[in-house]
mmCIF file of N, CA, C and O in Angstrom:
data_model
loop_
_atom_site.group_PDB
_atom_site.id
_atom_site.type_symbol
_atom_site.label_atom_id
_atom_site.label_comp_id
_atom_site.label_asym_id
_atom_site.label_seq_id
_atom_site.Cartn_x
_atom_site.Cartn_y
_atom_site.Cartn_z
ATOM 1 N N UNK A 1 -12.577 -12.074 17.709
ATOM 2 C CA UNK A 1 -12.998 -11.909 16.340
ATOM 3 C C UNK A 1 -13.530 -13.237 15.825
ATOM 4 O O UNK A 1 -13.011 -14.267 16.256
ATOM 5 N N UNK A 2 -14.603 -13.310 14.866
ATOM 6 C CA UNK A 2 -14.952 -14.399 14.475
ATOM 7 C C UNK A 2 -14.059 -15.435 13.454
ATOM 8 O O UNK A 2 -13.002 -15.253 12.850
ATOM 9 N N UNK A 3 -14.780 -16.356 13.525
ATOM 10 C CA UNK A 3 -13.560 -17.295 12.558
ATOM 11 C C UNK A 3 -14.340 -16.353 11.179
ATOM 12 O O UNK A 3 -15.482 -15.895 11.199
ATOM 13 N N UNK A 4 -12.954 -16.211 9.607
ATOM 14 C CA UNK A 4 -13.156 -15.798 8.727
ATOM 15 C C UNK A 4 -13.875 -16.775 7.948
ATOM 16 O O UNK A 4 -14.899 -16.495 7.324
ATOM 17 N N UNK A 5 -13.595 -17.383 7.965
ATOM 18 C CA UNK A 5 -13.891 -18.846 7.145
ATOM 19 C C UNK A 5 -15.568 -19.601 7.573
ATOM 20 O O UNK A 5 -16.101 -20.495 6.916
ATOM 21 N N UNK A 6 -16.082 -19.018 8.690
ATOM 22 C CA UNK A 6 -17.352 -19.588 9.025
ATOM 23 C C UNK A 6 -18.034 -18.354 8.388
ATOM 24 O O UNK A 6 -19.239 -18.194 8.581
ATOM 25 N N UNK A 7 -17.425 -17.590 7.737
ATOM 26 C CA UNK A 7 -18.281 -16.211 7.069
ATOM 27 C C UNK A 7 -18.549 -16.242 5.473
ATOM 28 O O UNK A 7 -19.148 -15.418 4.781
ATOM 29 N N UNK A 8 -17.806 -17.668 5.042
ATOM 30 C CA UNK A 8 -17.576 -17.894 3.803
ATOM 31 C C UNK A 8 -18.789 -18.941 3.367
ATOM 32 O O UNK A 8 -19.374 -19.769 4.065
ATOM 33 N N UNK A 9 -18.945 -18.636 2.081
ATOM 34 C CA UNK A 9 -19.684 -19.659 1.619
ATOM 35 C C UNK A 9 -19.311 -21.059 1.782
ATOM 36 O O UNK A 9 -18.097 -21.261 1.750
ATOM 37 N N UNK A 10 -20.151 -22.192 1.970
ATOM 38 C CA UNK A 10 -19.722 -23.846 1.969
ATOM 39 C C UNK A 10 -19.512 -24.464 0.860
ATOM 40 O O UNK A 10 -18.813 -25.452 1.084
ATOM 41 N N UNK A 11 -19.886 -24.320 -0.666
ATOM 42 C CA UNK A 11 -19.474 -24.649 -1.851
ATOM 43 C C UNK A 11 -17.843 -23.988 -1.915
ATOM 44 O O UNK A 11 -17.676 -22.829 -1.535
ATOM 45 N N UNK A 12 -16.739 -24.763 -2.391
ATOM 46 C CA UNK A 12 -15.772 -24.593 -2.889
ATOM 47 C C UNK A 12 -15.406 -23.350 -4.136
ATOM 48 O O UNK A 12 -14.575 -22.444 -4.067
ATOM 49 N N UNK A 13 -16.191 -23.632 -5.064
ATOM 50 C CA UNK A 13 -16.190 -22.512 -5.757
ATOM 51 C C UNK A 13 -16.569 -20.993 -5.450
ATOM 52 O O UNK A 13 -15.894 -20.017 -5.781
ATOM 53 N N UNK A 14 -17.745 -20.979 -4.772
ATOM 54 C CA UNK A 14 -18.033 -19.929 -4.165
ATOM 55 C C UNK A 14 -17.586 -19.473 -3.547
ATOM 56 O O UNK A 14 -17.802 -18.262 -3.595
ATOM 57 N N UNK A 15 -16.690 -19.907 -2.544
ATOM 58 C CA UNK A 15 -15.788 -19.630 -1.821
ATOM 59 C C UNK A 15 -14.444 -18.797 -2.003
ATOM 60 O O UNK A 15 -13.856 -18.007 -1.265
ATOM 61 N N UNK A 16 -14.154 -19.362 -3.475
ATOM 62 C CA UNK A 16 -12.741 -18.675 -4.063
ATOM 63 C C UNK A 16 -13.754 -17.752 -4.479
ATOM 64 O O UNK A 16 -13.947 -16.822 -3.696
ATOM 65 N N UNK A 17 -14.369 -17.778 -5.401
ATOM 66 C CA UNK A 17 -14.763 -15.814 -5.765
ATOM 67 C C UNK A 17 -15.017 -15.203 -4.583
ATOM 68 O O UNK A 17 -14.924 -13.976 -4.571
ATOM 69 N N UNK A 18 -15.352 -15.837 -3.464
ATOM 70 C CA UNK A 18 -15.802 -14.804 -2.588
ATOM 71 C C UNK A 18 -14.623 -13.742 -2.211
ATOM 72 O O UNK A 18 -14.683 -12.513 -2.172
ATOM 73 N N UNK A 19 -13.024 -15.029 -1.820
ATOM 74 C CA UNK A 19 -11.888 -14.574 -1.482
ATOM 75 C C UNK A 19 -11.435 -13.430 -2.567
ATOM 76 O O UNK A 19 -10.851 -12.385 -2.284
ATOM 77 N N UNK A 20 -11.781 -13.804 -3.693
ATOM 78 C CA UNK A 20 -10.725 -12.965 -4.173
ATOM 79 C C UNK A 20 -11.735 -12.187 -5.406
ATOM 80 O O UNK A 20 -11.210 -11.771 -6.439
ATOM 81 N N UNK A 21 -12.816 -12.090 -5.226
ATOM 82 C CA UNK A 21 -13.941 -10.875 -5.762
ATOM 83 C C UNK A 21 -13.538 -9.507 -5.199
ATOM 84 O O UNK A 21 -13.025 -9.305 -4.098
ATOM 85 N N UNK A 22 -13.824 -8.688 -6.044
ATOM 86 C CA UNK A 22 -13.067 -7.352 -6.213
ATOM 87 C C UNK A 22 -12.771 -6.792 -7.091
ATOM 88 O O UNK A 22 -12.875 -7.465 -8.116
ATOM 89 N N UNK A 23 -12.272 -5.394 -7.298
ATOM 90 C CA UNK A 23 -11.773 -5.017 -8.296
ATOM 91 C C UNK A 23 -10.301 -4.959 -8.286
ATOM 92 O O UNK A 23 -9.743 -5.172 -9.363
ATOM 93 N N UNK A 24 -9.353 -4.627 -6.933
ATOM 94 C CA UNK A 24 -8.251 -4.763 -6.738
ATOM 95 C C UNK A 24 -7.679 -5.823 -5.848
ATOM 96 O O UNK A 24 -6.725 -5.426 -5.180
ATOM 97 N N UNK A 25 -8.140 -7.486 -5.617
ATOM 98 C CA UNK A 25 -7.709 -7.709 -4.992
ATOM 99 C C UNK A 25 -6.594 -8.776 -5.717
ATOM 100 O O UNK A 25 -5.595 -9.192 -5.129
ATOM 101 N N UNK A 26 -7.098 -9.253 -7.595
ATOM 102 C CA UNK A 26 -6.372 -10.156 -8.346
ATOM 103 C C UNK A 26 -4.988 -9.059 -8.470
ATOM 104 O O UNK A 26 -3.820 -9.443 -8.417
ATOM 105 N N UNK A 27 -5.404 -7.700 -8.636
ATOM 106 C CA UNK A 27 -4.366 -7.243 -8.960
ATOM 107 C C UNK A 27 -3.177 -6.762 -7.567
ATOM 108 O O UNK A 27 -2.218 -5.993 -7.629
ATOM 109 N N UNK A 28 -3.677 -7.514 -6.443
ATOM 110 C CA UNK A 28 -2.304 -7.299 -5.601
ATOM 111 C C UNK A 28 -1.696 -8.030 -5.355
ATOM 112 O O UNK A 28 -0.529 -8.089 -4.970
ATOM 113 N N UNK A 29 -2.930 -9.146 -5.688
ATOM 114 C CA UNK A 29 -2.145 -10.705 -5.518
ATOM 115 C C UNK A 29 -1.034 -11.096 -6.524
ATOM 116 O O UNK A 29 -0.156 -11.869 -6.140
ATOM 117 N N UNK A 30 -1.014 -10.509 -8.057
ATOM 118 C CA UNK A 30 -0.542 -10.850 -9.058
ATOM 119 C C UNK A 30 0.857 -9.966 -8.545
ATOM 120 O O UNK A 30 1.899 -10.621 -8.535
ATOM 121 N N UNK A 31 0.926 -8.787 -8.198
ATOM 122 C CA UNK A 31 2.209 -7.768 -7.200
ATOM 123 C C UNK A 31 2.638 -8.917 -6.632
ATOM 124 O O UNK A 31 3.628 -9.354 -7.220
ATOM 125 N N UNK A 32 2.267 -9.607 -5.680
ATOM 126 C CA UNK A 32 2.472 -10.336 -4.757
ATOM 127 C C UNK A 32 3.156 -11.684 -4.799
ATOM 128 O O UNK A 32 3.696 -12.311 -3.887
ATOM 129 N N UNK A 33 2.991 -12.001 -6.182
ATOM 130 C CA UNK A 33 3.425 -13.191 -6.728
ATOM 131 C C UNK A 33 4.983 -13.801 -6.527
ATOM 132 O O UNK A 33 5.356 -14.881 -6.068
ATOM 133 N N UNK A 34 6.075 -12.140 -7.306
ATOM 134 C CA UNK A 34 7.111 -12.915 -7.326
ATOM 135 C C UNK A 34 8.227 -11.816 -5.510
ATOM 136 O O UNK A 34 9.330 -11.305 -5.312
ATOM 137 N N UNK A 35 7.158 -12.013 -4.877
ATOM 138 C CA UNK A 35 7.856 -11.561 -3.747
ATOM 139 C C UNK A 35 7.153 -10.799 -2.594
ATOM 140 O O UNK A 35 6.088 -10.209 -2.780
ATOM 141 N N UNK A 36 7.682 -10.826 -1.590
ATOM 142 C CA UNK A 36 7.310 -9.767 -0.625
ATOM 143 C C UNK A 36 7.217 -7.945 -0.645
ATOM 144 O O UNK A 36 8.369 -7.514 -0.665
ATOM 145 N N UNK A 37 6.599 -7.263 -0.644
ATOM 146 C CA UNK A 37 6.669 -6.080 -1.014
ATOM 147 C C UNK A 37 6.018 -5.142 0.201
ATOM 148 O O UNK A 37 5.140 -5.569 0.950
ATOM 149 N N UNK A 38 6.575 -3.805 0.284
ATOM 150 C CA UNK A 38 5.752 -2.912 1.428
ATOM 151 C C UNK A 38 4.493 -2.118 1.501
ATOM 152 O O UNK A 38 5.085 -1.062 1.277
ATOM 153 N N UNK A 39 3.966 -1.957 1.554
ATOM 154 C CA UNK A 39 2.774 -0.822 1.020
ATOM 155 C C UNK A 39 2.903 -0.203 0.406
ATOM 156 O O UNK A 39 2.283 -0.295 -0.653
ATOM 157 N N UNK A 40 4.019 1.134 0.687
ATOM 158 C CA UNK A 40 4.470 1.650 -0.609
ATOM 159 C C UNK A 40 4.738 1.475 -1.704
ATOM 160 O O UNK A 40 4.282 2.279 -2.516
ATOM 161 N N UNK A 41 5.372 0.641 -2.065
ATOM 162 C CA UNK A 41 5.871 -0.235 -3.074
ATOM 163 C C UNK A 41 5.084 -1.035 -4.135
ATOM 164 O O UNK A 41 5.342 -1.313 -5.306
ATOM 165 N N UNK A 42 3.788 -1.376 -3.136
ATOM 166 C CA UNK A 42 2.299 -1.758 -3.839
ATOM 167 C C UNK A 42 1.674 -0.333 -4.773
ATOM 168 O O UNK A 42 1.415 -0.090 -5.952
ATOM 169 N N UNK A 43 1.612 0.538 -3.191
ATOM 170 C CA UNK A 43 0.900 1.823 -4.267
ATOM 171 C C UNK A 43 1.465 2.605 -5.670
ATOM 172 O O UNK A 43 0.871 3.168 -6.589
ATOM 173 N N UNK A 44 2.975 2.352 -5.370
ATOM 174 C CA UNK A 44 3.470 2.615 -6.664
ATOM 175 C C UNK A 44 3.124 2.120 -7.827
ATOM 176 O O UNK A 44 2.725 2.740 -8.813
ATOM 177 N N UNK A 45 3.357 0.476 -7.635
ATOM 178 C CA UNK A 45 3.047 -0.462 -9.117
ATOM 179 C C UNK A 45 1.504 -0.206 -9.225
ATOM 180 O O UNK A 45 1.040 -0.160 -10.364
ATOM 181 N N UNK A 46 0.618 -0.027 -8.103
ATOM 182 C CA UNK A 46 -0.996 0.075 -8.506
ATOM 183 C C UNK A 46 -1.320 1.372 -8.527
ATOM 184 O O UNK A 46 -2.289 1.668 -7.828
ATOM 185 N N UNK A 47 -0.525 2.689 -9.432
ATOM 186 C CA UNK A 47 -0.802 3.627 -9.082
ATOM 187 C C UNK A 47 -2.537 4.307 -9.188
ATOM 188 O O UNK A 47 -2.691 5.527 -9.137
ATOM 189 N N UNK A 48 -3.439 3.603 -9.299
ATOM 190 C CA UNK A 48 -4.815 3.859 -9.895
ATOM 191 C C UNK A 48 -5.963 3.670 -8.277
ATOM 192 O O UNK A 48 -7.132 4.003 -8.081
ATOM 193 N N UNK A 49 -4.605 2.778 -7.106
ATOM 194 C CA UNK A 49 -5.719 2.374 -5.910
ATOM 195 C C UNK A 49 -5.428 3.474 -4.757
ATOM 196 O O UNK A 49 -4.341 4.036 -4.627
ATOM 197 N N UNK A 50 -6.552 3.694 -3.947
ATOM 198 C CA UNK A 50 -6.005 4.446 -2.862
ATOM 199 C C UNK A 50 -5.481 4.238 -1.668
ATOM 200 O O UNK A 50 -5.589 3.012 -1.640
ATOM 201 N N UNK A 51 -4.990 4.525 -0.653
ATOM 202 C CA UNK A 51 -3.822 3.766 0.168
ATOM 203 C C UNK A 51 -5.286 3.309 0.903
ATOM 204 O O UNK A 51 -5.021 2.107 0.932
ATOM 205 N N UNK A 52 -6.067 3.355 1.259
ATOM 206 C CA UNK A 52 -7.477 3.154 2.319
ATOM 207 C C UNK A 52 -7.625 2.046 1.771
ATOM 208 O O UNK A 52 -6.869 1.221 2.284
ATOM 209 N N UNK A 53 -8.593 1.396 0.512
ATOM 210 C CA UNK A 53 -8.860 0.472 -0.406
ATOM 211 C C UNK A 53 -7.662 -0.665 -0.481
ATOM 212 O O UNK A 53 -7.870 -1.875 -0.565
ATOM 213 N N UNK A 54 -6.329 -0.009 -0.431
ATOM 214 C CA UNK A 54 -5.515 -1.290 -0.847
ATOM 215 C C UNK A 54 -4.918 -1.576 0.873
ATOM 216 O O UNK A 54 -4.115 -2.475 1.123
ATOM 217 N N UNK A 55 -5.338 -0.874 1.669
ATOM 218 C CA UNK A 55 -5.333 -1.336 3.344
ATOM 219 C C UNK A 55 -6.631 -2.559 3.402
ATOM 220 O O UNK A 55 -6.592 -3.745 3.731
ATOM 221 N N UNK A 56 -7.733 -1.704 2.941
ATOM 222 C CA UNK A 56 -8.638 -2.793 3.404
ATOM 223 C C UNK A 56 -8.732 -4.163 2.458
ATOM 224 O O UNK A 56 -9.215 -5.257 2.745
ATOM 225 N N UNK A 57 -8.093 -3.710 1.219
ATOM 226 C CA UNK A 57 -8.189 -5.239 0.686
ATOM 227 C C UNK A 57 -6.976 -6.184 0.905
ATOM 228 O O UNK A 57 -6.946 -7.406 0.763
ATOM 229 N N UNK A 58 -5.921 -5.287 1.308
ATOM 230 C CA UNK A 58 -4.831 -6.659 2.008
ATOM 231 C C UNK A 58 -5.607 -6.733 3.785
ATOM 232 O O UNK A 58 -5.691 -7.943 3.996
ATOM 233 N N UNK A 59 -5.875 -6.372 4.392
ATOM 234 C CA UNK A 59 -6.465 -6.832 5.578
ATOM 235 C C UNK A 59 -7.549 -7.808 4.742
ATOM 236 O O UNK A 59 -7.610 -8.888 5.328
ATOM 237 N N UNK A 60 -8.171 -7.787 3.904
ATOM 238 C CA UNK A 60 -9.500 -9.032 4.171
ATOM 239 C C UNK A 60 -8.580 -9.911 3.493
ATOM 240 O O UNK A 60 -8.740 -11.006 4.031
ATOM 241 N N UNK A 61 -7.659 -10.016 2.554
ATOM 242 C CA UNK A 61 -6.893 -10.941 2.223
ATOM 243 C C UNK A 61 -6.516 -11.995 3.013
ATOM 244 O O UNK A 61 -6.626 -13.221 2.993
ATOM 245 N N UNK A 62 -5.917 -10.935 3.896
ATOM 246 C CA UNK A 62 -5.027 -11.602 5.562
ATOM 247 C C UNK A 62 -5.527 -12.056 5.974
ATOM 248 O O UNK A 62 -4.957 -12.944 6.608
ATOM 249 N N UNK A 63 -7.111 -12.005 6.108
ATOM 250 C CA UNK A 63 -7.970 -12.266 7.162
ATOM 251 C C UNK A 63 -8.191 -13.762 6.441
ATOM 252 O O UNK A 63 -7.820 -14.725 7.113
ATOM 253 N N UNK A 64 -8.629 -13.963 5.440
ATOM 254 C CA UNK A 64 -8.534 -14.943 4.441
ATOM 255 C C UNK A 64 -7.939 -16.042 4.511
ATOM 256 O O UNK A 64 -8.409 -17.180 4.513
ATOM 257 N N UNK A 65 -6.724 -15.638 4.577
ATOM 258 C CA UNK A 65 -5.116 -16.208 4.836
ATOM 259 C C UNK A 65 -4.444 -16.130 3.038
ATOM 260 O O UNK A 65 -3.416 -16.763 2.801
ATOM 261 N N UNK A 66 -4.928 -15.558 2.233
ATOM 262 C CA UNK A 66 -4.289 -15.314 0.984
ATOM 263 C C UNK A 66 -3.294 -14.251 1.199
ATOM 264 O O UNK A 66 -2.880 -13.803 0.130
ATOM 265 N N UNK A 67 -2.779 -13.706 2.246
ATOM 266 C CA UNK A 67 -1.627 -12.824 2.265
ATOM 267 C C UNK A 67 -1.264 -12.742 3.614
ATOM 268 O O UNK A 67 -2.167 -12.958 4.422
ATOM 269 N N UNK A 68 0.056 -12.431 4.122
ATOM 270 C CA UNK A 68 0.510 -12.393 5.607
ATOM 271 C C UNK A 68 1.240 -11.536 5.255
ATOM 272 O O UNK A 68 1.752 -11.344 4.152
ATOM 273 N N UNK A 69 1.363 -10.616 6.806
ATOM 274 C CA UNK A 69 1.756 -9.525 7.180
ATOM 275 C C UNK A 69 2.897 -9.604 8.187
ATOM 276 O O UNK A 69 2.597 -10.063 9.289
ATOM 277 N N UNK A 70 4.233 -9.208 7.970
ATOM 278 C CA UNK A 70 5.164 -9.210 8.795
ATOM 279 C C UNK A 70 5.700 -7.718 9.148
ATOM 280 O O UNK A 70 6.063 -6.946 8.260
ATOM 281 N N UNK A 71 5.713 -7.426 10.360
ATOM 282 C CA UNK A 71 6.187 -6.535 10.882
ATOM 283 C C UNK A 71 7.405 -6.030 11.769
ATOM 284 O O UNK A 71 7.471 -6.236 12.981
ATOM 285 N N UNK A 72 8.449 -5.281 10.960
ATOM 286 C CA UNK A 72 9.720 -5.461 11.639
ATOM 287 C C UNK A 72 9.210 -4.034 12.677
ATOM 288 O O UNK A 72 8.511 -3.048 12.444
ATOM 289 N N UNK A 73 10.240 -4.704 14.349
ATOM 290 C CA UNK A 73 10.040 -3.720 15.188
ATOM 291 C C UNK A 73 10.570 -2.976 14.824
ATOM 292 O O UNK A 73 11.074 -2.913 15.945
ATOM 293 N N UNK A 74 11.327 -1.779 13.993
ATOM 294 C CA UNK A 74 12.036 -0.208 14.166
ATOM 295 C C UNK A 74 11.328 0.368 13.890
ATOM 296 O O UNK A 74 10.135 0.114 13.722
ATOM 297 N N UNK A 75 12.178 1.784 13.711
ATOM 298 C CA UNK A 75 11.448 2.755 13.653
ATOM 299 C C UNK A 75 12.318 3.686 12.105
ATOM 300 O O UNK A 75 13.513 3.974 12.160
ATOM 301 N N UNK A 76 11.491 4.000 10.935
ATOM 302 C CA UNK A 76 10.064 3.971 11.595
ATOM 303 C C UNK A 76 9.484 2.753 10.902
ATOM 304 O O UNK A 76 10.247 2.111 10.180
ATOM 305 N N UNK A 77 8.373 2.404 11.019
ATOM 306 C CA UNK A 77 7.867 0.839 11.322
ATOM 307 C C UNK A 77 7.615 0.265 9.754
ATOM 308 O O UNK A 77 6.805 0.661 8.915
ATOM 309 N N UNK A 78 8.600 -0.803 9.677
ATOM 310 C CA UNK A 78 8.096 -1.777 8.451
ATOM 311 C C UNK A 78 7.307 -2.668 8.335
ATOM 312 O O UNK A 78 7.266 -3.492 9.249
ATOM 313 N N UNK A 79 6.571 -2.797 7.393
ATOM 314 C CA UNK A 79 5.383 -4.040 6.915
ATOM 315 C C UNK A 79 5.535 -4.494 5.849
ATOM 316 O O UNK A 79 5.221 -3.807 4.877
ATOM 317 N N UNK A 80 6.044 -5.741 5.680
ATOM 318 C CA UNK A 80 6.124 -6.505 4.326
ATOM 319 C C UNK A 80 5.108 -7.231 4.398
ATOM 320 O O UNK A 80 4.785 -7.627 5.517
ATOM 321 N N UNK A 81 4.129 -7.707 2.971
ATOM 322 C CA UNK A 81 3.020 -8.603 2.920
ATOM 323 C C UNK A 81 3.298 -8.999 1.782
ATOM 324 O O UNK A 81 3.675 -8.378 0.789
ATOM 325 N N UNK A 82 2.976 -10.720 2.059
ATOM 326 C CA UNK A 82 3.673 -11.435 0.815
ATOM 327 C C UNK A 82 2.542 -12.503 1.077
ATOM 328 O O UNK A 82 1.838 -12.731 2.061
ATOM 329 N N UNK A 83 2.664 -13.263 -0.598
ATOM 330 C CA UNK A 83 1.286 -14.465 -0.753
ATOM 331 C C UNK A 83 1.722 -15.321 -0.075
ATOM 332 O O UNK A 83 2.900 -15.645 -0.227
ATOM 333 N N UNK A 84 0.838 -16.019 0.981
ATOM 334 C CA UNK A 84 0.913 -17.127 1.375
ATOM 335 C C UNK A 84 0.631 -18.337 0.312
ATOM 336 O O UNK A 84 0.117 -18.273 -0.805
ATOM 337 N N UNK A 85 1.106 -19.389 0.986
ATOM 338 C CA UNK A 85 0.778 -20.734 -0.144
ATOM 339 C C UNK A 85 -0.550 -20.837 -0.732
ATOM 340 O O UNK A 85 -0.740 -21.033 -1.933
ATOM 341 N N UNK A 86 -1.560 -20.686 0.235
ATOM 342 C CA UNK A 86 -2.747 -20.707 -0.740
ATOM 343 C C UNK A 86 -2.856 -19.441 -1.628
ATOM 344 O O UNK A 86 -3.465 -19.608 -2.685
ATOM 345 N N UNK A 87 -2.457 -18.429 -1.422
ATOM 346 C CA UNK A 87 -2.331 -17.527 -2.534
ATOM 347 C C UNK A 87 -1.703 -17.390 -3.869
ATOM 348 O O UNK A 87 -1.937 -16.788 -4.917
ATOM 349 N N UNK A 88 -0.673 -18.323 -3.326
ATOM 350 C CA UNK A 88 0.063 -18.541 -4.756
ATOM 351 C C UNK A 88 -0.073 -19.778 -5.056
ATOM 352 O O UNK A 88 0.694 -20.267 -5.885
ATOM 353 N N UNK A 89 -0.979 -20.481 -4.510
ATOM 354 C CA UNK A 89 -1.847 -21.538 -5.644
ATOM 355 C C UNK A 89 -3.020 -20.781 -6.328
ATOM 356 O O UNK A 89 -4.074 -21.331 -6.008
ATOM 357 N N UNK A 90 -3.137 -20.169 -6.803
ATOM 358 C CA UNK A 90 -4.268 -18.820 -7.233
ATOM 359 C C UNK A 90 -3.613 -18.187 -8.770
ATOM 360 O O UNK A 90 -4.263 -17.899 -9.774
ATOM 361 N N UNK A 91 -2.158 -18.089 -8.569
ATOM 362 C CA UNK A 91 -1.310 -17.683 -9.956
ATOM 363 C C UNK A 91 -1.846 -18.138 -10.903
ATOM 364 O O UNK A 91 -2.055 -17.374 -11.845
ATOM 365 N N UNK A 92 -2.365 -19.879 -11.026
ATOM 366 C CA UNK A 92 -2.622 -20.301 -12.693
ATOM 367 C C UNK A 92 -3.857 -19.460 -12.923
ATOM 368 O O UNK A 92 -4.241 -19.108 -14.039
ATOM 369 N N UNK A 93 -4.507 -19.137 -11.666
ATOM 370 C CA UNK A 93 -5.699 -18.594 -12.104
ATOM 371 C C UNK A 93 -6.106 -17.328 -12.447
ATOM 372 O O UNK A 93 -7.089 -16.918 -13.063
ATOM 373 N N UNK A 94 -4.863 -16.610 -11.765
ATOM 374 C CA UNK A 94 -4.716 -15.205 -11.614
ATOM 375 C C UNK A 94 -3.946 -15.113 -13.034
ATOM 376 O O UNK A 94 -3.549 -14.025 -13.451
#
């Protein structure tokens, strides 16, 4: 896969809107703020997004590095995604 970041604009500013342009992506990050949470748990508090949309906008997040994905092995299978540090340097802005 390519590097994410060679896909990004080279100005600094441009760069953050690029990351976090959207219509739902301030609002998962702001979910995201005071903790780790599961998918479900997202779609609840965002009841307005669809589970597809808030897949693909925490994957480009991830991809980003504004959110990480942990996956416990059982069954049946958990995924917690929580802000990474550069994401929650984003709060004053968010």
């Amino acid at each position: 896969m390519a590097d994410p970041m060679k896909r990004l604009p080279m100005l600094p500013v441009e760069r953050a809107l690029k990351v976090i342009s959207g219509r739902w992506k301030a609002v998962i990050l702001y979910q995201l703020f005071d903790g780790s949470k599961r998918l479900m748990e997202l779609q609840r508090r965002i009841p307005a997004i669809t589970q597809k949309v808030l897949i693909q906008q925490l994957r480009e997040m991830e991809e980003h590095g504004l959110v990480s994905r942990k996956v416990f092995p059982q069954v049946p299978a958990r995924v917690d995604y929580a802000a990474t540090p550069l994401g929650q340097s984003l709060a004053p802005v968010i």
